[in-house]
Rosetta silent file (secondary structure, phi, psi, omega in degrees, C-alpha in Angstrom):
SEQUENCE: MKNSISEEKVPFWLDPDKRAIAYQAFTVLMFGLLAWYLVSNTLVNLEKQNISSGFGFLEKEAAFEIGESVIKYSAADNYSRALMVGVLNTLKVSFIGIVLCLIIGVFVGVARLSTNWLVQKLAMIYIEVMQNIPVLLQLFFWYALFYESFPSPRQALHPFAGLFICNRGVAMGIPAAHPAHGYMLAAVGVGLVIAYLVRRWAKRRKAKTGQDFPVFWTAIGVTLGLPLITWAVFGAPTGMDIPELKGFNFRGGLMLSPEFIALLLGLVIYTSAFVAEAVRAGIQAVSRGQTEAAMSIGLKKGHILNLVILPQALRVII
SCORE:     score description
SCORE:     0.000 S_00000001
   1 L     0.000  133.997 -176.102   66.120  -19.874   58.786 S_00000001
   2 L   -93.145  120.883  178.753   65.648  -20.806   55.175 S_00000001
   3 L   -91.782  131.489  176.698   63.297  -18.577   53.233 S_00000001
   4 L  -121.653  131.671 -179.347   61.432  -20.171   50.354 S_00000001
   5 L  -106.094  116.785  179.636   59.495  -18.197   47.839 S_00000001
   6 L   -92.657  125.612  178.738   56.672  -20.069   46.261 S_00000001
   7 L   -93.397  130.847  178.314   55.714  -18.919   42.828 S_00000001
   8 L   -77.569  138.611  176.827   52.103  -19.178   41.903 S_00000001
   9 L   -75.359  133.645  178.382   51.308  -20.957   38.666 S_00000001
  10 L   -87.251  126.707  177.144   49.660  -18.724   36.072 S_00000001
  11 L   -57.920  147.262 -173.759   46.603  -20.361   34.454 S_00000001
  12 L   -64.087  -27.831 -179.871   47.143  -21.049   30.756 S_00000001
  13 L   -74.799  -11.683  175.067   44.219  -18.807   29.761 S_00000001
  14 L  -100.454   -9.808  178.177   46.035  -15.890   31.397 S_00000001
  15 L   -87.903  115.169 -175.503   49.402  -16.724   29.776 S_00000001
  16 H   -62.346  -34.078 -179.649   49.544  -14.868   26.399 S_00000001
  17 H   -67.799  -47.919  179.412   52.033  -17.338   24.857 S_00000001
  18 H   -66.163  -36.685  179.028   50.006  -20.424   25.731 S_00000001
  19 H   -64.642  -38.990  178.339   46.808  -18.675   24.740 S_00000001
  20 H   -64.491  -40.699  178.007   48.273  -17.821   21.316 S_00000001
  21 H   -63.381  -40.581  179.536   49.282  -21.469   20.780 S_00000001
  22 H   -64.076  -42.342  178.315   45.771  -22.602   21.716 S_00000001
  23 H   -61.548  -43.359 -179.451   44.199  -20.136   19.269 S_00000001
  24 H   -65.522  -41.772  178.638   46.486  -21.311   16.468 S_00000001
  25 H   -63.795  -40.776  178.471   45.799  -24.981   17.174 S_00000001
  26 H   -64.029  -40.982  179.490   42.056  -24.322   17.197 S_00000001
  27 H   -63.802  -44.720  178.339   42.287  -22.435   13.881 S_00000001
  28 H   -61.828  -40.967  179.164   44.265  -25.253   12.233 S_00000001
  29 H   -62.701  -43.228  179.778   41.741  -27.798   13.531 S_00000001
  30 H   -63.976  -42.658  177.999   38.812  -25.806   12.136 S_00000001
  31 H   -64.627  -38.450  177.439   40.460  -25.467    8.727 S_00000001
  32 H   -63.599  -43.176  177.866   41.209  -29.200    8.709 S_00000001
  33 H   -64.283  -40.570  178.795   37.586  -30.055    9.513 S_00000001
  34 H   -63.853  -43.413  178.661   36.352  -27.663    6.828 S_00000001
  35 H   -63.555  -42.083  178.408   38.685  -29.192    4.227 S_00000001
  36 H   -61.331  -42.150 -179.851   37.599  -32.718    5.222 S_00000001
  37 H   -63.764  -45.026 -178.522   33.932  -31.740    4.903 S_00000001
  38 H   -64.150  -44.905 -178.582   34.410  -30.146    1.469 S_00000001
  39 H   -65.541  -47.871 -178.766   36.418  -33.070    0.078 S_00000001
  40 H   -64.217  -40.566  178.846   34.112  -35.765    1.451 S_00000001
  41 H   -64.656  -39.892  178.138   30.987  -33.903    0.306 S_00000001
  42 H   -64.141  -43.903 -179.582   32.473  -33.452   -3.192 S_00000001
  43 H   -64.572  -38.995  178.634   33.373  -37.139   -3.462 S_00000001
  44 H   -64.515  -43.790 -179.798   29.889  -38.218   -2.342 S_00000001
  45 H   -66.936  -38.238  177.480   28.202  -35.943   -4.890 S_00000001
  46 H   -64.848  -38.668  179.394   30.514  -37.110   -7.687 S_00000001
  47 H   -67.523  -37.353  178.328   29.760  -40.733   -6.842 S_00000001
  48 H   -63.267  -33.727 -178.301   26.007  -40.082   -6.885 S_00000001
  49 L   -94.655   10.036  178.883   26.304  -38.604  -10.404 S_00000001
  50 L    57.770   38.694  177.188   28.593  -41.412  -11.607 S_00000001
  51 L  -104.953  120.245 -178.677   31.462  -38.989  -12.232 S_00000001
  52 L   -80.104  145.976  177.805   34.867  -40.548  -11.707 S_00000001
  53 L  -121.299  172.201 -179.236   37.626  -38.584   -9.988 S_00000001
  54 L   102.862 -167.226 -176.268   41.375  -38.990   -9.754 S_00000001
  55 L  -107.462   15.970  178.790   44.083  -39.259  -12.399 S_00000001
  56 H   -65.455  -24.308 -178.835   42.899  -42.416  -14.095 S_00000001
  57 H   -65.061  -19.421 -178.174   41.686  -40.387  -17.076 S_00000001
  58 H   -63.225  -22.414 -179.929   45.308  -39.763  -18.058 S_00000001
  59 H   -90.877   -2.259  179.454   45.479  -43.288  -19.473 S_00000001
  60 L   -83.074  160.490 -179.423   42.386  -42.812  -21.643 S_00000001
  61 E   -68.386  131.456 -178.360   42.558  -41.963  -25.341 S_00000001
  62 L   -70.552  -41.968  176.787   42.762  -38.210  -25.948 S_00000001
  63 L    63.456   28.870  172.448   40.944  -38.369  -29.335 S_00000001
  64 L  -145.866  152.528 -179.345   42.088  -34.903  -30.437 S_00000001
  65 L   -92.479  156.439  173.754   44.985  -33.593  -32.491 S_00000001
  66 L  -120.919  128.942 -171.530   47.568  -31.001  -31.454 S_00000001
  67 L   -60.768  -34.517 -175.923   48.782  -28.667  -34.165 S_00000001
  68 L  -141.219  136.316 -175.869   52.449  -28.633  -33.155 S_00000001
  69 L  -147.797  140.251  176.440   54.462  -31.072  -31.089 S_00000001
  70 L   -76.148  -35.017  178.606   58.095  -31.572  -30.138 S_00000001
  71 L  -110.971  166.779 -179.238   57.542  -35.322  -29.781 S_00000001
  72 L   -66.415  135.743 -178.829   55.425  -37.681  -31.855 S_00000001
  73 L  -153.173  142.749  174.576   51.723  -37.421  -31.066 S_00000001
  74 L  -142.247  168.489 -178.568   48.431  -38.548  -32.601 S_00000001
  75 L   -63.637  -19.512 -179.769   44.786  -38.529  -31.565 S_00000001
  76 L   -78.680  -11.609  179.502   45.116  -42.197  -30.567 S_00000001
  77 L   -74.093  165.136 -177.595   47.559  -41.326  -27.752 S_00000001
  78 E   -87.001  176.098 -177.177   46.378  -40.907  -24.165 S_00000001
  79 H   -65.551  -33.078  179.283   45.878  -37.728  -22.144 S_00000001
  80 H   -63.737  -36.931  176.301   49.223  -38.082  -20.373 S_00000001
  81 H   -66.521  -41.426  177.883   50.976  -37.961  -23.749 S_00000001
  82 H   -63.759  -38.804  177.432   48.944  -34.876  -24.687 S_00000001
  83 H   -64.051  -40.554  177.823   49.888  -33.261  -21.371 S_00000001
  84 H   -63.487  -39.445  177.008   53.558  -33.976  -22.053 S_00000001
  85 H   -60.837  -43.751  178.974   53.234  -32.387  -25.502 S_00000001
  86 H   -62.943  -41.330  179.209   51.768  -29.256  -23.904 S_00000001
  87 H   -64.317  -44.185 -179.803   54.554  -29.053  -21.330 S_00000001
  88 H   -66.835  -37.805  176.230   57.269  -29.452  -23.982 S_00000001
  89 H   -63.047  -40.246  177.703   55.633  -26.839  -26.223 S_00000001
  90 H   -63.321  -43.630  179.011   55.564  -24.446  -23.268 S_00000001
  91 H   -64.277  -37.215  179.465   59.233  -25.104  -22.533 S_00000001
  92 H   -63.969  -48.641  178.984   60.125  -24.565  -26.193 S_00000001
  93 H   -62.385  -41.000 -177.843   58.375  -21.189  -26.347 S_00000001
  94 H   -64.355  -46.337 -177.372   59.845  -20.212  -22.965 S_00000001
  95 H   -63.412  -50.722 -179.553   63.435  -21.105  -23.865 S_00000001
  96 H   -63.899  -40.706 -179.302   63.409  -19.371  -27.252 S_00000001
  97 H   -64.086  -40.108  179.957   61.498  -16.403  -25.814 S_00000001
  98 H   -63.470  -43.729  179.938   63.936  -15.911  -22.930 S_00000001
  99 H   -62.512  -47.703 -178.679   66.925  -15.859  -25.281 S_00000001
 100 H   -67.058  -39.667  178.035   65.285  -13.391  -27.686 S_00000001
 101 H   -61.627  -40.694  179.764   63.976  -11.186  -24.843 S_00000001
 102 H   -63.001  -45.041 -178.415   67.450  -10.990  -23.354 S_00000001
 103 H   -65.640  -51.689 -177.519   69.033   -9.967  -26.660 S_00000001
 104 H   -66.559  -41.360 -178.284   66.362   -7.422  -27.641 S_00000001
 105 H   -62.772  -44.252  178.475   65.963   -6.084  -24.098 S_00000001
 106 H   -64.736  -42.749 -179.367   69.679   -5.406  -23.628 S_00000001
 107 H   -61.857  -48.052 -178.281   69.927   -3.809  -27.072 S_00000001
 108 H   -69.374  -38.047  178.940   66.915   -1.517  -26.521 S_00000001
 109 H   -62.910  -40.890  176.383   67.950   -0.711  -22.935 S_00000001
 110 H   -68.748  -40.048  178.646   71.402    0.412  -24.066 S_00000001
 111 H   -63.203  -30.418  179.501   69.866    2.318  -26.987 S_00000001
 112 H   -62.932  -25.081 -179.846   67.587    4.117  -24.502 S_00000001
 113 L  -104.275   12.546 -178.490   70.710    5.727  -23.001 S_00000001
 114 L   -66.931  150.580  175.692   72.367    6.482  -26.332 S_00000001
 115 L   -80.938  -10.953  175.749   73.725    9.952  -27.006 S_00000001
 116 L   -78.139  121.886 -174.492   72.188    9.756  -30.476 S_00000001
 117 H   -61.196  -44.001 -176.924   68.866   11.622  -30.292 S_00000001
 118 H   -66.092  -45.687  179.843   67.111    9.504  -32.926 S_00000001
 119 H   -62.356  -42.234 -179.338   68.206    6.162  -31.457 S_00000001
 120 H   -63.306  -43.919 -178.718   67.211    7.264  -27.955 S_00000001
 121 H   -68.348  -38.908  178.037   63.744    8.427  -29.049 S_00000001
 122 H   -62.964  -42.059  177.728   63.083    5.282  -31.083 S_00000001
 123 H   -64.832  -40.112  179.164   63.980    3.131  -28.071 S_00000001
 124 H   -64.338  -43.876  178.912   61.777    5.256  -25.817 S_00000001
 125 H   -61.875  -43.347  178.957   58.812    4.987  -28.227 S_00000001
 126 H   -58.750  -47.386 -177.532   59.250    1.220  -28.443 S_00000001
 127 H   -64.573  -48.466 -175.906   59.282    0.846  -24.655 S_00000001
 128 H   -65.790  -41.107 -177.828   56.348    3.170  -23.983 S_00000001
 129 H   -70.191  -48.844 -175.003   54.137    1.765  -26.734 S_00000001
 130 H   -69.385  -32.056  178.500   54.787   -1.923  -26.110 S_00000001
 131 H   -69.444  -27.109 -173.513   54.437   -1.653  -22.346 S_00000001
 132 L  -102.176    5.450  172.185   51.017   -0.022  -22.646 S_00000001
 133 L  -103.084  122.047 -178.789   49.457   -2.397  -25.189 S_00000001
 134 L   -54.644  140.083 -175.899   47.948   -5.466  -23.454 S_00000001
 135 H   -63.222  -33.595  179.137   49.850   -8.615  -24.321 S_00000001
 136 H   -64.381  -39.275  177.538   46.637  -10.447  -25.270 S_00000001
 137 H   -64.889  -38.674  177.533   45.851   -7.750  -27.834 S_00000001
 138 H   -64.887  -39.055  177.836   49.352   -8.089  -29.252 S_00000001
 139 H   -62.639  -44.050  177.828   48.921  -11.860  -29.572 S_00000001
 140 H   -62.376  -40.353 -177.976   45.656  -11.399  -31.475 S_00000001
 141 H   -63.555  -49.256 -177.567   47.274   -8.781  -33.703 S_00000001
 142 H   -66.260  -36.107  178.950   50.271  -10.918  -34.674 S_00000001
 143 H   -67.917  -45.686  179.794   48.130  -13.985  -35.295 S_00000001
 144 H   -64.592  -40.203  179.695   45.651  -12.088  -37.470 S_00000001
 145 H   -63.038  -43.697 -178.806   48.462  -10.335  -39.338 S_00000001
 146 H   -68.836  -43.720 -173.987   50.242  -13.602  -40.057 S_00000001
 147 H   -73.293  -33.334 -175.406   47.121  -15.565  -40.954 S_00000001
 148 H   -92.384  -24.915 -172.108   45.532  -12.898  -43.152 S_00000001
 149 H   -87.807  -27.630 -175.159   48.584  -11.358  -44.830 S_00000001
 150 L   -95.610  153.145 -176.697   50.359  -14.422  -46.195 S_00000001
 151 L   -74.736  175.112  177.494   49.152  -16.572  -49.112 S_00000001
 152 L   -72.021  167.450 -178.506   47.897  -20.163  -49.016 S_00000001
 153 H   -56.959  -33.600 -178.600   50.407  -23.055  -49.145 S_00000001
 154 H   -68.803  -27.024  176.841   50.016  -23.444  -52.926 S_00000001
 155 H  -110.754   31.887 -175.148   51.137  -19.813  -53.426 S_00000001
 156 L   -61.045  144.860  174.881   53.636  -19.843  -50.556 S_00000001
 157 E   -69.454  140.350 -175.360   56.461  -17.323  -50.531 S_00000001
 158 L  -132.520   74.507 -175.475   59.785  -18.947  -51.382 S_00000001
 159 L   -59.110  -41.400  177.493   62.594  -16.479  -50.491 S_00000001
 160 L  -155.404  173.261 -173.587   65.328  -19.082  -50.928 S_00000001
 161 L   -58.928  130.698  175.634   65.799  -22.826  -51.179 S_00000001
 162 L    89.165    1.067 -179.435   64.292  -24.796  -48.316 S_00000001
 163 E  -126.403  127.932  179.048   62.123  -21.995  -46.868 S_00000001
 164 E  -132.156  132.343 -179.343   58.382  -21.579  -47.460 S_00000001
 165 E  -122.366  123.174  178.817   56.138  -18.962  -45.829 S_00000001
 166 E  -148.765 -179.157 -178.251   52.348  -19.227  -45.981 S_00000001
 167 L   -75.273   -2.060  173.464   49.299  -18.743  -43.769 S_00000001
 168 L   -93.919   -3.589  179.043   49.753  -22.281  -42.433 S_00000001
 169 E   131.574 -167.416  178.998   53.123  -21.378  -40.962 S_00000001
 170 E  -114.475  119.357  178.469   56.791  -21.312  -41.863 S_00000001
 171 E  -107.283  131.440 -178.748   58.282  -24.510  -43.311 S_00000001
 172 E  -140.501  153.069  178.694   62.045  -24.823  -43.519 S_00000001
 173 L   -75.729  145.429  178.115   64.574  -27.497  -44.318 S_00000001
 174 E  -134.611  159.699  176.708   66.529  -29.142  -41.531 S_00000001
 175 E   -58.515  135.509  178.819   69.349  -31.716  -41.477 S_00000001
 176 L   -64.815  147.243 -177.813   68.004  -35.210  -42.067 S_00000001
 177 L   -56.599  132.321 -179.038   68.012  -37.490  -39.029 S_00000001
 178 L  -152.994  143.768  179.409   71.393  -39.171  -38.548 S_00000001
 179 H   -57.633  -25.630 -178.052   73.101  -40.886  -35.563 S_00000001
 180 H   -63.252  -28.413 -175.089   75.929  -38.353  -35.785 S_00000001
 181 H   -64.902  -38.601  177.070   73.662  -35.557  -34.558 S_00000001
 182 H   -63.945  -42.021  178.395   73.276  -37.088  -31.095 S_00000001
 183 H   -68.250  -33.537  177.043   77.023  -37.488  -30.735 S_00000001
 184 H   -65.532  -39.681  177.175   77.539  -33.924  -31.961 S_00000001
 185 H   -63.410  -41.481  176.510   75.201  -32.651  -29.244 S_00000001
 186 H   -63.662  -36.335  178.612   77.161  -34.625  -26.657 S_00000001
 187 H   -65.073  -35.422  176.229   80.376  -33.133  -28.079 S_00000001
 188 H   -62.607  -43.705  177.661   78.970  -29.635  -27.537 S_00000001
 189 H   -61.109  -43.259  177.658   78.334  -30.506  -23.878 S_00000001
 190 H   -63.178  -39.972  178.633   81.871  -31.841  -23.479 S_00000001
 191 H   -62.635  -38.972  178.396   83.214  -28.696  -25.139 S_00000001
 192 H   -65.940  -39.833  177.909   81.326  -26.474  -22.683 S_00000001
 193 H   -64.192  -44.027  178.708   82.725  -28.425  -19.735 S_00000001
 194 H   -62.826  -41.520  179.063   86.267  -28.137  -21.119 S_00000001
 195 H   -61.561  -39.656  178.354   85.776  -24.404  -21.708 S_00000001
 196 H   -64.644  -43.158  179.517   84.664  -23.972  -18.085 S_00000001
 197 H   -65.880  -38.990  177.653   87.693  -25.877  -16.783 S_00000001
 198 H   -63.601  -38.884  179.506   90.035  -23.851  -19.014 S_00000001
 199 H   -62.954  -43.679  178.360   88.503  -20.642  -17.669 S_00000001
 200 H   -64.957  -41.393  178.670   89.143  -21.696  -14.071 S_00000001
 201 H   -63.752  -40.624 -179.411   92.707  -22.749  -14.926 S_00000001
 202 H   -64.282  -35.813  177.931   93.359  -19.442  -16.693 S_00000001
 203 H   -65.225  -45.130  178.536   92.212  -17.509  -13.608 S_00000001
 204 H   -64.278  -38.863 -179.972   94.591  -19.430  -11.344 S_00000001
 205 H   -64.310  -41.572 -179.913   97.405  -19.009  -13.883 S_00000001
 206 H   -67.907  -36.809  178.946   96.856  -15.260  -14.065 S_00000001
 207 H   -64.806  -31.776 -178.533   96.799  -14.979  -10.265 S_00000001
 208 H   -85.830  -44.289 -172.000  100.186  -16.746  -10.068 S_00000001
 209 H  -108.747  -19.019 -176.613  102.024  -15.391  -13.119 S_00000001
 210 L    79.448    5.326 -178.883  100.026  -12.333  -14.191 S_00000001
 211 L   -94.838  137.477  177.996   99.859  -13.665  -17.755 S_00000001
 212 L   -82.131  156.785  176.302   96.602  -13.677  -19.703 S_00000001
 213 L  -130.813  136.045 -177.818   95.303  -16.676  -21.614 S_00000001
 214 L   -70.079   75.412 -175.912   92.948  -16.433  -24.641 S_00000001
 215 H   -65.316  -43.481 -174.802   90.030  -18.088  -22.836 S_00000001
 216 H   -60.585  -51.874 -177.378   87.322  -16.780  -25.174 S_00000001
 217 H   -68.808  -32.315  175.585   88.875  -18.012  -28.406 S_00000001
 218 H   -65.159  -42.714  178.850   89.891  -21.283  -26.784 S_00000001
 219 H   -63.564  -41.790  177.895   86.307  -21.841  -25.612 S_00000001
 220 H   -62.589  -44.323 -178.731   84.961  -21.041  -29.093 S_00000001
 221 H   -63.861  -41.875 -179.171   87.465  -23.395  -30.699 S_00000001
 222 H   -70.754  -44.233 -176.447   86.714  -26.277  -28.332 S_00000001
 223 H   -66.558  -35.342  178.717   82.926  -25.828  -28.384 S_00000001
 224 H   -91.577  -31.535 -175.916   82.775  -25.676  -32.183 S_00000001
 225 H   -69.933  -42.483 -179.390   85.763  -27.875  -32.986 S_00000001
 226 H   -61.504  -46.147  176.251   84.657  -31.002  -31.125 S_00000001
 227 H   -62.036  -36.555  178.973   81.238  -31.194  -32.875 S_00000001
 228 H   -66.346  -39.851  177.164   82.919  -30.630  -36.257 S_00000001
 229 H   -64.124  -42.541  177.719   85.410  -33.429  -35.584 S_00000001
 230 H   -61.167  -43.058  178.657   82.528  -35.701  -34.517 S_00000001
 231 H   -60.032  -42.379  179.943   80.622  -34.771  -37.672 S_00000001
 232 H   -69.354  -38.103 -179.551   83.645  -35.650  -39.832 S_00000001
 233 H   -63.378  -35.961 -178.456   84.275  -38.948  -38.007 S_00000001
 234 L   -88.920   22.525  172.988   80.701  -40.093  -38.692 S_00000001
 235 L    92.547    8.938  178.226   81.021  -39.511  -42.423 S_00000001
 236 L    49.923   62.161 -179.246   80.139  -35.811  -42.610 S_00000001
 237 L   -65.920  131.632 -178.915   76.379  -36.295  -43.262 S_00000001
 238 L  -123.114    9.126 -179.078   74.955  -33.459  -45.384 S_00000001
 239 L   -64.814  141.838 -179.783   71.460  -34.785  -46.124 S_00000001
 240 E  -120.904  142.180  174.579   68.621  -32.293  -45.716 S_00000001
 241 E   -97.345   98.778 -175.534   64.945  -32.885  -44.984 S_00000001
 242 L   -93.203  130.828  177.845   63.265  -30.367  -47.308 S_00000001
 243 L   -65.640  143.423  179.288   59.527  -29.659  -46.842 S_00000001
 244 E  -128.203  144.088  178.621   57.295  -30.615  -49.779 S_00000001
 245 E   -76.728  116.820  177.425   53.769  -29.503  -50.629 S_00000001
 246 E  -130.410  112.359 -177.277   51.430  -32.465  -50.233 S_00000001
 247 L    74.425 -121.116 -176.646   47.729  -31.773  -50.453 S_00000001
 248 L  -105.769   10.241 -179.436   46.877  -28.561  -48.644 S_00000001
 249 E  -156.300  171.881 -179.585   50.013  -28.218  -46.526 S_00000001
 250 E   -88.419  146.619  176.809   53.739  -28.903  -46.391 S_00000001
 251 E  -126.175  143.855 -179.374   55.168  -32.160  -45.102 S_00000001
 252 L    90.237  168.271 -179.523   58.690  -32.790  -43.878 S_00000001
 253 L    68.370 -156.136  178.207   61.313  -30.419  -42.552 S_00000001
 254 E  -109.320  125.109 -178.062   60.548  -28.101  -39.654 S_00000001
 255 E  -115.012  119.475  175.634   57.082  -26.519  -39.552 S_00000001
 256 E  -102.155  118.986 -175.650   56.406  -23.525  -37.317 S_00000001
 257 L   -74.809  158.179  176.161   52.679  -22.958  -36.913 S_00000001
 258 H   -59.270  -34.929  179.932   51.073  -19.472  -37.016 S_00000001
 259 H   -64.043  -43.413  179.421   50.036  -19.953  -33.382 S_00000001
 260 H   -64.719  -44.477 -178.510   53.614  -20.593  -32.290 S_00000001
 261 H   -65.082  -43.253  179.788   54.969  -17.632  -34.268 S_00000001
 262 H   -64.622  -42.877  179.149   52.255  -15.273  -32.988 S_00000001
 263 H   -63.218  -44.343 -178.991   52.774  -16.406  -29.390 S_00000001
 264 H   -65.800  -47.112 -179.747   56.542  -16.053  -29.633 S_00000001
 265 H   -61.857  -47.277 -177.954   56.436  -12.640  -31.321 S_00000001
 266 H   -60.998  -47.307 -178.319   53.818  -11.250  -28.946 S_00000001
 267 H   -67.838  -40.954 -178.048   55.558  -12.399  -25.779 S_00000001
 268 H   -66.897  -48.062 -177.394   59.042  -11.409  -26.929 S_00000001
 269 H   -65.486  -38.707 -179.916   58.097   -7.924  -28.143 S_00000001
 270 H   -70.950  -49.963 -174.438   55.998   -7.223  -25.040 S_00000001
 271 H   -71.341  -33.207 -178.872   58.378   -8.627  -22.432 S_00000001
 272 H   -64.242  -24.553  175.927   61.545   -7.206  -23.979 S_00000001
 273 H   -65.357  -39.623  177.356   60.190   -3.697  -23.315 S_00000001
 274 H   -71.825  -36.912  176.148   60.212   -4.436  -19.569 S_00000001
 275 H   -62.142  -40.329  179.568   63.645   -6.057  -19.834 S_00000001
 276 H   -61.339  -40.503  178.274   64.902   -2.907  -21.562 S_00000001
 277 H   -66.607  -37.954  176.933   63.685   -0.747  -18.669 S_00000001
 278 H   -64.860  -39.985  177.868   65.401   -3.044  -16.169 S_00000001
 279 H   -64.787  -44.036  179.041   68.634   -2.810  -18.176 S_00000001
 280 H   -59.970  -46.452 -179.720   68.369    0.983  -18.349 S_00000001
 281 H   -63.342  -39.233  178.946   67.810    1.240  -14.588 S_00000001
 282 H   -64.727  -40.884  179.251   70.730   -1.099  -13.900 S_00000001
 283 H   -66.469  -41.949 -179.352   73.105    0.909  -16.086 S_00000001
 284 H   -70.258  -19.284  178.215   72.040    4.195  -14.507 S_00000001
 285 H   -74.451  -18.269  177.934   72.593    2.686  -11.045 S_00000001
 286 L   -76.917  133.848 -176.913   76.323    2.411  -11.783 S_00000001
 287 L   -59.253  141.348  177.715   78.221    5.453  -10.592 S_00000001
 288 H   -60.746  -27.659  179.927   79.260    7.952  -13.254 S_00000001
 289 H   -63.574  -27.032  177.538   82.748    7.811  -11.785 S_00000001
 290 H   -64.521  -42.438  178.034   83.163    4.261  -13.085 S_00000001
 291 H   -65.688  -43.714 -179.275   82.749    5.474  -16.662 S_00000001
 292 H   -64.943  -38.158  178.343   85.094    8.409  -16.125 S_00000001
 293 H   -65.923  -39.609  178.472   87.737    6.151  -14.565 S_00000001
 294 H   -67.051  -37.835  178.138   87.513    3.750  -17.506 S_00000001
 295 H   -67.631  -31.630 -177.047   87.816    6.634  -19.980 S_00000001
 296 H   -69.127  -22.871  178.648   90.858    7.956  -18.128 S_00000001
 297 L   -98.886   10.104  171.264   92.802    4.758  -18.841 S_00000001
 298 L    89.447   14.231  178.337   91.949    4.884  -22.538 S_00000001
 299 L   -72.571  144.090  176.446   89.172    2.298  -22.834 S_00000001
 300 L   -77.620  165.702 -176.730   86.826    2.638  -25.786 S_00000001
 301 H   -60.641  -41.155  179.712   83.079    3.082  -25.303 S_00000001
 302 H   -63.586  -40.620  178.623   82.325   -0.501  -26.299 S_00000001
 303 H   -69.222  -36.553  177.851   84.889   -1.872  -23.854 S_00000001
 304 H   -61.677  -43.976 -179.284   83.610    0.406  -21.094 S_00000001
 305 H   -65.372  -45.900 -174.282   80.088   -0.899  -21.585 S_00000001
 306 H   -77.641  -35.553 -172.312   81.061   -4.575  -21.787 S_00000001
 307 H  -100.286  -21.687 -174.529   83.857   -4.687  -19.207 S_00000001
 308 H  -116.312  -53.270 -171.116   82.908   -2.009  -16.664 S_00000001
 309 H   -76.728  -57.384 -174.657   79.249   -0.957  -16.796 S_00000001
 310 H   -60.819  -42.127  177.748   77.260   -4.101  -17.620 S_00000001
 311 H   -59.188  -36.897  178.653   79.044   -6.417  -15.132 S_00000001
 312 H   -77.118  -32.500 -179.724   78.264   -3.985  -12.295 S_00000001
 313 H   -74.806  -19.367 -175.064   74.736   -3.311  -13.552 S_00000001
 314 H   -59.686  -37.588 -179.516   73.953   -7.021  -13.750 S_00000001
 315 H   -63.517  -41.743  178.998   73.333   -7.277  -10.000 S_00000001
 316 H   -70.202  -39.807 -178.355   70.748   -4.473  -10.121 S_00000001
 317 H   -62.429  -44.804 -178.271   69.161   -5.816  -13.320 S_00000001
 318 L   -70.807    0.000    0.000   68.658   -9.293  -11.884 S_00000001
């Protein structure tokens, strides 16, 4: 005789898995209905008040000036152009700020662990003070200091040829526009690619033969040599665009506004204090035995830091 066991079906409201799926679906549906109601109600109210919505305004004339711009801009340009100027200005401050923060942060972080009492205390004071002053207050301070302390453009400080410092900003001479500059930039990119390939080849060569190759100096020579050769091929242009005082401000050259300088200084000085603490923590995370082992084979302190400590601390720092 064949025995058959019939299993009773469990209703879905008694099944915890199915019940959880139903609750989630109901929640998503409610949020969708709420979002639809809010959007539709907003659009109806905007239409009643004759307020246009969407991104069509980006093609309208901006009708305002921007003090500093990486690309050409005037009040007659549209809002999309103004938005692009803002994005590029943000990227410019970010790129320069990241580089400066990295340099200052590593320097102060290493100084924080120095055996020199004065250097260690100065680094500690810098970190503690800058971390505890709000960044907005620092921005106001640097802007007010720059704007109030320096003279007007007519009495601008002139430390050396091509540089003028006044309360309207810092004006400096730059190379005059020339087609060679674009090719030189491309040559730098090619040099970096060649340096990377040489580095990979040198690693394989060392693994096979055990012989070192001067990768660093080769990379420096290629990265700097190719742009110099390009510069010479295109006639070695040496023209400079020197700023000149016209009216109440300087024209020509490169002009850094007080707002840009204050923003850059405030962010770099504030953020580098946190970078320094991260560097200090990363260095201290490396075992003391690594330093002692490096000293036992005769490495100098600078080589120990660059070749042994920092490479291992980098993982913790990041």
